[in-house]
Amino acid sequence: MSHTLVSLACHAYGLAALVYLAYLVRQSQVLAITGRVLVGTGLLMHCVALIELLGAQGGRLVGPAQGMSTFAFLLLALFLALDVRYRKPVIGAFLTPLAVAVLLVGMLLHGGPAPLPAAVRQPLLPVHVTIALLGMTAFGVAAGVGVMYLLMERQVKTKHFGLLFARLPSLEFLDTLNRRLVVWGFIALSLTLATGALFVTTVPGIAWNFDGKQLATFIAWGVFAALVNARIFAGWRGRRVALLTMAGFCLVLVSFLSSYDLSAAGPGMP
């Protein structure tokens, strides 16, 4: 049942992506409302599927398919909240295709979740995973906003005011939204590292091994820490902020994908 609901949700998201891409070409209130309805409908079905899945697995997301599905759900949920709040449906043209791609990859992965050792079945683990996914969602949306900023800035710099200039939000709005998302993502990433460290110290037989995933996480934390500080104390704005946001998100994404053995669908330690 959950697989069917996720499949239906994916179709709704795919149609929404097409609608938002059409909105990018021709702004229409009908297209904006249609996109919101499709995303909302998909989220409803997706939510039911995730609840059913969590119930069957004791409240744990322990495989790459589940992780990617949840990330896609959170990404679109955050986008819809931002769209309703700011009335900027054009953002969907950049985020819905990303969410669909992530969800499709997750659906194509085979194999069930690997059983977790009894020693790591602690309440702290789902908290840690949830915070990590929320942080990655904030960074993912911030990266999408960064792409929009770069496209808009290029049109302004070249004074070639084409279709995107007429469709995309202002540079000031995009920069402000990026700042808010990065701050929340950085808080979540910091809590992810803190809960991961606490988990390691409280579970026998688990230790930091500073593999590629952990290294990518620490580097990403450093990038976003520097970015937040540069914004606050040095007044950084604009292009370099957008580029650093995208680079940091890529590192977070590498860390996320490295958390799983994609052939066995088993989780790695944070």
PDB file of N, CA and C in Angstrom, residues 26-113:
ATOM      1  N   ARG A  26       5.122  31.146 -18.677  1.00  0.00           N
ATOM      2  CA  ARG A  26       3.940  32.021 -18.749  1.00  0.00           C
ATOM      3  C   ARG A  26       3.270  32.079 -17.387  1.00  0.00           C
ATOM      4  N   GLN A  27       3.415  33.198 -16.723  1.00  0.00           N
ATOM      5  CA  GLN A  27       2.831  33.355 -15.400  1.00  0.00           C
ATOM      6  C   GLN A  27       1.308  33.382 -15.496  1.00  0.00           C
ATOM      7  N   SER A  28       0.709  32.499 -14.703  1.00  0.00           N
ATOM      8  CA  SER A  28      -0.743  32.395 -14.697  1.00  0.00           C
ATOM      9  C   SER A  28      -1.195  31.951 -13.313  1.00  0.00           C
ATOM     10  N   GLN A  29      -2.200  32.611 -12.788  1.00  0.00           N
ATOM     11  CA  GLN A  29      -2.720  32.243 -11.474  1.00  0.00           C
ATOM     12  C   GLN A  29      -3.279  30.836 -11.487  1.00  0.00           C
ATOM     13  N   VAL A  30      -3.848  30.424 -12.602  1.00  0.00           N
ATOM     14  CA  VAL A  30      -4.388  29.061 -12.714  1.00  0.00           C
ATOM     15  C   VAL A  30      -3.264  28.032 -12.578  1.00  0.00           C
ATOM     16  N   LEU A  31      -2.132  28.288 -13.223  1.00  0.00           N
ATOM     17  CA  LEU A  31      -0.995  27.378 -13.125  1.00  0.00           C
ATOM     18  C   LEU A  31      -0.452  27.331 -11.695  1.00  0.00           C
ATOM     19  N   ALA A  32      -0.381  28.491 -11.047  1.00  0.00           N
ATOM     20  CA  ALA A  32       0.122  28.545  -9.677  1.00  0.00           C
ATOM     21  C   ALA A  32      -0.770  27.729  -8.740  1.00  0.00           C
ATOM     22  N   ILE A  33      -2.071  27.900  -8.870  1.00  0.00           N
ATOM     23  CA  ILE A  33      -3.008  27.164  -8.010  1.00  0.00           C
ATOM     24  C   ILE A  33      -2.959  25.673  -8.326  1.00  0.00           C
ATOM     25  N   THR A  34      -2.888  25.330  -9.605  1.00  0.00           N
ATOM     26  CA  THR A  34      -2.810  23.928 -10.002  1.00  0.00           C
ATOM     27  C   THR A  34      -1.564  23.266  -9.430  1.00  0.00           C
ATOM     28  N   GLY A  35      -0.427  23.966  -9.487  1.00  0.00           N
ATOM     29  CA  GLY A  35       0.803  23.436  -8.926  1.00  0.00           C
ATOM     30  C   GLY A  35       0.688  23.185  -7.437  1.00  0.00           C
ATOM     31  N   ARG A  36       0.100  24.131  -6.713  1.00  0.00           N
ATOM     32  CA  ARG A  36      -0.064  23.966  -5.267  1.00  0.00           C
ATOM     33  C   ARG A  36      -0.973  22.783  -4.944  1.00  0.00           C
ATOM     34  N   VAL A  37      -2.049  22.652  -5.705  1.00  0.00           N
ATOM     35  CA  VAL A  37      -2.980  21.537  -5.464  1.00  0.00           C
ATOM     36  C   VAL A  37      -2.292  20.202  -5.718  1.00  0.00           C
ATOM     37  N   LEU A  38      -1.528  20.112  -6.801  1.00  0.00           N
ATOM     38  CA  LEU A  38      -0.835  18.864  -7.121  1.00  0.00           C
ATOM     39  C   LEU A  38       0.207  18.520  -6.058  1.00  0.00           C
ATOM     40  N   VAL A  39       0.999  19.518  -5.635  1.00  0.00           N
ATOM     41  CA  VAL A  39       1.998  19.265  -4.604  1.00  0.00           C
ATOM     42  C   VAL A  39       1.321  18.890  -3.290  1.00  0.00           C
ATOM     43  N   GLY A  40       0.267  19.612  -2.938  1.00  0.00           N
ATOM     44  CA  GLY A  40      -0.446  19.305  -1.701  1.00  0.00           C
ATOM     45  C   GLY A  40      -1.057  17.912  -1.709  1.00  0.00           C
ATOM     46  N   THR A  41      -1.632  17.522  -2.835  1.00  0.00           N
ATOM     47  CA  THR A  41      -2.210  16.182  -2.965  1.00  0.00           C
ATOM     48  C   THR A  41      -1.121  15.119  -2.848  1.00  0.00           C
ATOM     49  N   GLY A  42      -0.001  15.352  -3.539  1.00  0.00           N
ATOM     50  CA  GLY A  42       1.112  14.418  -3.443  1.00  0.00           C
ATOM     51  C   GLY A  42       1.642  14.304  -2.025  1.00  0.00           C
ATOM     52  N   LEU A  43       1.749  15.436  -1.336  1.00  0.00           N
ATOM     53  CA  LEU A  43       2.249  15.417   0.047  1.00  0.00           C
ATOM     54  C   LEU A  43       1.313  14.635   0.966  1.00  0.00           C
ATOM     55  N   LEU A  44       0.032  14.770   0.742  1.00  0.00           N
ATOM     56  CA  LEU A  44      -0.940  14.049   1.574  1.00  0.00           C
ATOM     57  C   LEU A  44      -0.768  12.543   1.412  1.00  0.00           C
ATOM     58  N   MET A  45      -0.693  12.069   0.158  1.00  0.00           N
ATOM     59  CA  MET A  45      -0.501  10.640  -0.091  1.00  0.00           C
ATOM     60  C   MET A  45       0.868  10.174   0.421  1.00  0.00           C
ATOM     61  N   HIS A  46       1.867  11.006   0.207  1.00  0.00           N
ATOM     62  CA  HIS A  46       3.229  10.680   0.636  1.00  0.00           C
ATOM     63  C   HIS A  46       3.299  10.574   2.154  1.00  0.00           C
ATOM     64  N   CYS A  47       2.622  11.487   2.846  1.00  0.00           N
ATOM     65  CA  CYS A  47       2.609  11.476   4.308  1.00  0.00           C
ATOM     66  C   CYS A  47       1.984  10.194   4.847  1.00  0.00           C
ATOM     67  N   VAL A  48       0.867   9.795   4.264  1.00  0.00           N
ATOM     68  CA  VAL A  48       0.211   8.548   4.692  1.00  0.00           C
ATOM     69  C   VAL A  48       1.145   7.367   4.479  1.00  0.00           C
ATOM     70  N   ALA A  49       1.831   7.340   3.338  1.00  0.00           N
ATOM     71  CA  ALA A  49       2.762   6.248   3.035  1.00  0.00           C
ATOM     72  C   ALA A  49       3.912   6.212   4.044  1.00  0.00           C
ATOM     73  N   LEU A  50       4.457   7.385   4.394  1.00  0.00           N
ATOM     74  CA  LEU A  50       5.566   7.431   5.349  1.00  0.00           C
ATOM     75  C   LEU A  50       5.115   7.009   6.745  1.00  0.00           C
ATOM     76  N   ILE A  51       3.923   7.417   7.139  1.00  0.00           N
ATOM     77  CA  ILE A  51       3.392   7.002   8.446  1.00  0.00           C
ATOM     78  C   ILE A  51       3.228   5.489   8.495  1.00  0.00           C
ATOM     79  N   GLU A  52       2.689   4.937   7.402  1.00  0.00           N
ATOM     80  CA  GLU A  52       2.529   3.479   7.330  1.00  0.00           C
ATOM     81  C   GLU A  52       3.876   2.776   7.383  1.00  0.00           C
ATOM     82  N   LEU A  53       4.853   3.329   6.679  1.00  0.00           N
ATOM     83  CA  LEU A  53       6.189   2.745   6.657  1.00  0.00           C
ATOM     84  C   LEU A  53       6.852   2.816   8.021  1.00  0.00           C
ATOM     85  N   LEU A  54       6.739   3.962   8.676  1.00  0.00           N
ATOM     86  CA  LEU A  54       7.328   4.120  10.003  1.00  0.00           C
ATOM     87  C   LEU A  54       6.675   3.182  11.003  1.00  0.00           C
ATOM     88  N   GLY A  55       5.371   3.006  10.885  1.00  0.00           N
ATOM     89  CA  GLY A  55       4.683   2.081  11.781  1.00  0.00           C
ATOM     90  C   GLY A  55       5.156   0.654  11.594  1.00  0.00           C
ATOM     91  N   ALA A  56       5.405   0.274  10.340  1.00  0.00           N
ATOM     92  CA  ALA A  56       5.860  -1.092  10.064  1.00  0.00           C
ATOM     93  C   ALA A  56       7.289  -1.327  10.514  1.00  0.00           C
ATOM     94  N   GLN A  57       8.086  -0.229  10.601  1.00  0.00           N
ATOM     95  CA  GLN A  57       9.502  -0.365  10.943  1.00  0.00           C
ATOM     96  C   GLN A  57       9.838   0.164  12.328  1.00  0.00           C
ATOM     97  N   GLY A  58       8.822   0.294  13.155  1.00  0.00           N
ATOM     98  CA  GLY A  58       9.069   0.721  14.522  1.00  0.00           C
ATOM     99  C   GLY A  58       9.540   2.155  14.632  1.00  0.00           C
ATOM    100  N   GLY A  59       9.095   3.009  13.717  1.00  0.00           N
ATOM    101  CA  GLY A  59       9.459   4.417  13.780  1.00  0.00           C
ATOM    102  C   GLY A  59      10.849   4.736  13.275  1.00  0.00           C
ATOM    103  N   ARG A  60      11.447   3.843  12.483  1.00  0.00           N
ATOM    104  CA  ARG A  60      12.827   4.043  12.018  1.00  0.00           C
ATOM    105  C   ARG A  60      12.877   4.135  10.495  1.00  0.00           C
ATOM    106  N   LEU A  61      13.714   5.039   9.999  1.00  0.00           N
ATOM    107  CA  LEU A  61      14.040   5.108   8.573  1.00  0.00           C
ATOM    108  C   LEU A  61      15.448   4.566   8.431  1.00  0.00           C
ATOM    109  N   VAL A  62      15.574   3.378   7.887  1.00  0.00           N
ATOM    110  CA  VAL A  62      16.874   2.690   7.948  1.00  0.00           C
ATOM    111  C   VAL A  62      17.385   2.255   6.580  1.00  0.00           C
ATOM    112  N   GLY A  63      16.942   2.848   5.527  1.00  0.00           N
ATOM    113  CA  GLY A  63      17.432   2.472   4.208  1.00  0.00           C
ATOM    114  C   GLY A  63      17.510   3.684   3.304  1.00  0.00           C
ATOM    115  N   PRO A  64      18.260   3.606   2.219  1.00  0.00           N
ATOM    116  CA  PRO A  64      18.390   4.751   1.310  1.00  0.00           C
ATOM    117  C   PRO A  64      17.076   5.141   0.653  1.00  0.00           C
ATOM    118  N   ALA A  65      16.249   4.166   0.315  1.00  0.00           N
ATOM    119  CA  ALA A  65      14.965   4.477  -0.312  1.00  0.00           C
ATOM    120  C   ALA A  65      14.100   5.304   0.633  1.00  0.00           C
ATOM    121  N   GLN A  66      14.054   4.890   1.917  1.00  0.00           N
ATOM    122  CA  GLN A  66      13.264   5.623   2.898  1.00  0.00           C
ATOM    123  C   GLN A  66      13.841   7.011   3.153  1.00  0.00           C
ATOM    124  N   GLY A  67      15.172   7.090   3.211  1.00  0.00           N
ATOM    125  CA  GLY A  67      15.806   8.379   3.444  1.00  0.00           C
ATOM    126  C   GLY A  67      15.553   9.352   2.310  1.00  0.00           C
ATOM    127  N   MET A  68      15.695   8.887   1.075  1.00  0.00           N
ATOM    128  CA  MET A  68      15.467   9.759  -0.074  1.00  0.00           C
ATOM    129  C   MET A  68      13.996  10.150  -0.198  1.00  0.00           C
ATOM    130  N   SER A  69      13.115   9.209   0.100  1.00  0.00           N
ATOM    131  CA  SER A  69      11.686   9.509   0.054  1.00  0.00           C
ATOM    132  C   SER A  69      11.329  10.590   1.067  1.00  0.00           C
ATOM    133  N   THR A  70      11.875  10.466   2.272  1.00  0.00           N
ATOM    134  CA  THR A  70      11.596  11.460   3.314  1.00  0.00           C
ATOM    135  C   THR A  70      12.179  12.810   2.951  1.00  0.00           C
ATOM    136  N   PHE A  71      13.386  12.816   2.383  1.00  0.00           N
ATOM    137  CA  PHE A  71      14.001  14.075   1.971  1.00  0.00           C
ATOM    138  C   PHE A  71      13.157  14.760   0.907  1.00  0.00           C
ATOM    139  N   ALA A  72      12.683  14.007  -0.084  1.00  0.00           N
ATOM    140  CA  ALA A  72      11.834  14.581  -1.128  1.00  0.00           C
ATOM    141  C   ALA A  72      10.547  15.146  -0.527  1.00  0.00           C
ATOM    142  N   PHE A  73       9.970  14.414   0.427  1.00  0.00           N
ATOM    143  CA  PHE A  73       8.747  14.881   1.093  1.00  0.00           C
ATOM    144  C   PHE A  73       8.987  16.198   1.822  1.00  0.00           C
ATOM    145  N   LEU A  74      10.063  16.251   2.614  1.00  0.00           N
ATOM    146  CA  LEU A  74      10.365  17.458   3.382  1.00  0.00           C
ATOM    147  C   LEU A  74      10.700  18.641   2.467  1.00  0.00           C
ATOM    148  N   LEU A  75      11.406  18.355   1.375  1.00  0.00           N
ATOM    149  CA  LEU A  75      11.773  19.405   0.430  1.00  0.00           C
ATOM    150  C   LEU A  75      10.530  20.071  -0.153  1.00  0.00           C
ATOM    151  N   LEU A  76       9.566  19.250  -0.556  1.00  0.00           N
ATOM    152  CA  LEU A  76       8.352  19.799  -1.152  1.00  0.00           C
ATOM    153  C   LEU A  76       7.438  20.421  -0.104  1.00  0.00           C
ATOM    154  N   ALA A  77       7.451  19.869   1.110  1.00  0.00           N
ATOM    155  CA  ALA A  77       6.659  20.466   2.182  1.00  0.00           C
ATOM    156  C   ALA A  77       7.174  21.865   2.515  1.00  0.00           C
ATOM    157  N   LEU A  78       8.497  22.009   2.577  1.00  0.00           N
ATOM    158  CA  LEU A  78       9.074  23.327   2.847  1.00  0.00           C
ATOM    159  C   LEU A  78       8.808  24.275   1.688  1.00  0.00           C
ATOM    160  N   PHE A  79       8.935  23.790   0.464  1.00  0.00           N
ATOM    161  CA  PHE A  79       8.639  24.644  -0.693  1.00  0.00           C
ATOM    162  C   PHE A  79       7.203  25.133  -0.646  1.00  0.00           C
ATOM    163  N   LEU A  80       6.243  24.230  -0.373  1.00  0.00           N
ATOM    164  CA  LEU A  80       4.837  24.625  -0.359  1.00  0.00           C
ATOM    165  C   LEU A  80       4.577  25.655   0.731  1.00  0.00           C
ATOM    166  N   ALA A  81       5.222  25.477   1.888  1.00  0.00           N
ATOM    167  CA  ALA A  81       5.066  26.451   2.969  1.00  0.00           C
ATOM    168  C   ALA A  81       5.598  27.821   2.544  1.00  0.00           C
ATOM    169  N   LEU A  82       6.746  27.832   1.872  1.00  0.00           N
ATOM    170  CA  LEU A  82       7.316  29.096   1.400  1.00  0.00           C
ATOM    171  C   LEU A  82       6.445  29.728   0.318  1.00  0.00           C
ATOM    172  N   ASP A  83       5.890  28.899  -0.555  1.00  0.00           N
ATOM    173  CA  ASP A  83       5.035  29.404  -1.626  1.00  0.00           C
ATOM    174  C   ASP A  83       3.775  30.046  -1.053  1.00  0.00           C
ATOM    175  N   VAL A  84       3.170  29.373  -0.075  1.00  0.00           N
ATOM    176  CA  VAL A  84       1.971  29.915   0.558  1.00  0.00           C
ATOM    177  C   VAL A  84       2.304  31.196   1.316  1.00  0.00           C
ATOM    178  N   ARG A  85       3.482  31.211   1.957  1.00  0.00           N
ATOM    179  CA  ARG A  85       3.865  32.381   2.768  1.00  0.00           C
ATOM    180  C   ARG A  85       4.224  33.579   1.901  1.00  0.00           C
ATOM    181  N   TYR A  86       5.025  33.373   0.867  1.00  0.00           N
ATOM    182  CA  TYR A  86       5.541  34.492   0.084  1.00  0.00           C
ATOM    183  C   TYR A  86       4.886  34.645  -1.290  1.00  0.00           C
ATOM    184  N   ARG A  87       4.061  33.684  -1.685  1.00  0.00           N
ATOM    185  CA  ARG A  87       3.410  33.725  -2.997  1.00  0.00           C
ATOM    186  C   ARG A  87       4.438  33.817  -4.122  1.00  0.00           C
ATOM    187  N   LYS A  88       5.401  32.895  -4.107  1.00  0.00           N
ATOM    188  CA  LYS A  88       6.443  32.837  -5.129  1.00  0.00           C
ATOM    189  C   LYS A  88       6.441  31.447  -5.782  1.00  0.00           C
ATOM    190  N   PRO A  89       5.412  31.121  -6.550  1.00  0.00           N
ATOM    191  CA  PRO A  89       5.316  29.783  -7.141  1.00  0.00           C
ATOM    192  C   PRO A  89       6.448  29.443  -8.098  1.00  0.00           C
ATOM    193  N   VAL A  90       7.143  30.456  -8.607  1.00  0.00           N
ATOM    194  CA  VAL A  90       8.216  30.197  -9.572  1.00  0.00           C
ATOM    195  C   VAL A  90       9.340  29.370  -8.936  1.00  0.00           C
ATOM    196  N   ILE A  91       9.467  29.420  -7.618  1.00  0.00           N
ATOM    197  CA  ILE A  91      10.485  28.609  -6.942  1.00  0.00           C
ATOM    198  C   ILE A  91      10.256  27.130  -7.226  1.00  0.00           C
ATOM    199  N   GLY A  92       9.007  26.752  -7.453  1.00  0.00           N
ATOM    200  CA  GLY A  92       8.680  25.360  -7.730  1.00  0.00           C
ATOM    201  C   GLY A  92       9.319  24.841  -9.004  1.00  0.00           C
ATOM    202  N   ALA A  93       9.601  25.728  -9.955  1.00  0.00           N
ATOM    203  CA  ALA A  93      10.239  25.299 -11.203  1.00  0.00           C
ATOM    204  C   ALA A  93      11.650  24.789 -10.956  1.00  0.00           C
ATOM    205  N   PHE A  94      12.255  25.176  -9.828  1.00  0.00           N
ATOM    206  CA  PHE A  94      13.618  24.760  -9.511  1.00  0.00           C
ATOM    207  C   PHE A  94      13.651  23.637  -8.468  1.00  0.00           C
ATOM    208  N   LEU A  95      12.615  23.545  -7.628  1.00  0.00           N
ATOM    209  CA  LEU A  95      12.636  22.564  -6.548  1.00  0.00           C
ATOM    210  C   LEU A  95      11.851  21.290  -6.836  1.00  0.00           C
ATOM    211  N   THR A  96      10.724  21.402  -7.530  1.00  0.00           N
ATOM    212  CA  THR A  96       9.936  20.183  -7.786  1.00  0.00           C
ATOM    213  C   THR A  96      10.687  19.184  -8.672  1.00  0.00           C
ATOM    214  N   PRO A  97      11.406  19.604  -9.724  1.00  0.00           N
ATOM    215  CA  PRO A  97      12.174  18.606 -10.493  1.00  0.00           C
ATOM    216  C   PRO A  97      13.242  17.914  -9.644  1.00  0.00           C
ATOM    217  N   LEU A  98      13.892  18.669  -8.739  1.00  0.00           N
ATOM    218  CA  LEU A  98      14.889  18.062  -7.853  1.00  0.00           C
ATOM    219  C   LEU A  98      14.250  17.021  -6.950  1.00  0.00           C
ATOM    220  N   ALA A  99      13.096  17.348  -6.378  1.00  0.00           N
ATOM    221  CA  ALA A  99      12.412  16.414  -5.490  1.00  0.00           C
ATOM    222  C   ALA A  99      11.982  15.150  -6.235  1.00  0.00           C
ATOM    223  N   VAL A 100      11.470  15.332  -7.452  1.00  0.00           N
ATOM    224  CA  VAL A 100      11.052  14.174  -8.261  1.00  0.00           C
ATOM    225  C   VAL A 100      12.249  13.283  -8.573  1.00  0.00           C
ATOM    226  N   ALA A 101      13.386  13.890  -8.925  1.00  0.00           N
ATOM    227  CA  ALA A 101      14.589  13.111  -9.232  1.00  0.00           C
ATOM    228  C   ALA A 101      15.040  12.306  -8.015  1.00  0.00           C
ATOM    229  N   VAL A 102      15.050  12.945  -6.854  1.00  0.00           N
ATOM    230  CA  VAL A 102      15.457  12.255  -5.620  1.00  0.00           C
ATOM    231  C   VAL A 102      14.507  11.105  -5.315  1.00  0.00           C
ATOM    232  N   LEU A 103      13.216  11.365  -5.438  1.00  0.00           N
ATOM    233  CA  LEU A 103      12.230  10.328  -5.132  1.00  0.00           C
ATOM    234  C   LEU A 103      12.325   9.160  -6.103  1.00  0.00           C
ATOM    235  N   LEU A 104      12.531   9.454  -7.381  1.00  0.00           N
ATOM    236  CA  LEU A 104      12.651   8.380  -8.370  1.00  0.00           C
ATOM    237  C   LEU A 104      13.864   7.501  -8.096  1.00  0.00           C
ATOM    238  N   VAL A 105      14.989   8.115  -7.732  1.00  0.00           N
ATOM    239  CA  VAL A 105      16.182   7.322  -7.389  1.00  0.00           C
ATOM    240  C   VAL A 105      15.882   6.413  -6.204  1.00  0.00           C
ATOM    241  N   GLY A 106      15.225   6.955  -5.193  1.00  0.00           N
ATOM    242  CA  GLY A 106      14.868   6.146  -4.032  1.00  0.00           C
ATOM    243  C   GLY A 106      13.949   4.995  -4.389  1.00  0.00           C
ATOM    244  N   MET A 107      12.982   5.235  -5.281  1.00  0.00           N
ATOM    245  CA  MET A 107      12.041   4.185  -5.661  1.00  0.00           C
ATOM    246  C   MET A 107      12.707   3.095  -6.493  1.00  0.00           C
ATOM    247  N   LEU A 108      13.774   3.456  -7.208  1.00  0.00           N
ATOM    248  CA  LEU A 108      14.458   2.486  -8.056  1.00  0.00           C
ATOM    249  C   LEU A 108      15.438   1.601  -7.287  1.00  0.00           C
ATOM    250  N   LEU A 109      15.765   2.001  -6.058  1.00  0.00           N
ATOM    251  CA  LEU A 109      16.677   1.192  -5.260  1.00  0.00           C
ATOM    252  C   LEU A 109      15.967  -0.070  -4.813  1.00  0.00           C
ATOM    253  N   HIS A 110      16.696  -1.186  -4.870  1.00  0.00           N
ATOM    254  CA  HIS A 110      16.106  -2.467  -4.497  1.00  0.00           C
ATOM    255  C   HIS A 110      16.638  -2.897  -3.144  1.00  0.00           C
ATOM    256  N   GLY A 111      15.950  -3.852  -2.583  1.00  0.00           N
ATOM    257  CA  GLY A 111      16.378  -4.404  -1.308  1.00  0.00           C
ATOM    258  C   GLY A 111      15.686  -3.718  -0.156  1.00  0.00           C
ATOM    259  N   GLY A 112      15.385  -4.476   0.881  1.00  0.00           N
ATOM    260  CA  GLY A 112      14.744  -3.945   2.063  1.00  0.00           C
ATOM    261  C   GLY A 112      15.755  -3.400   3.032  1.00  0.00           C
ATOM    262  N   PRO A 113      15.291  -2.702   4.058  1.00  0.00           N
ATOM    263  CA  PRO A 113      16.195  -2.139   5.042  1.00  0.00           C
ATOM    264  C   PRO A 113      16.888  -3.212   5.853  1.00  0.00           C
TER     265      PRO A 113
END
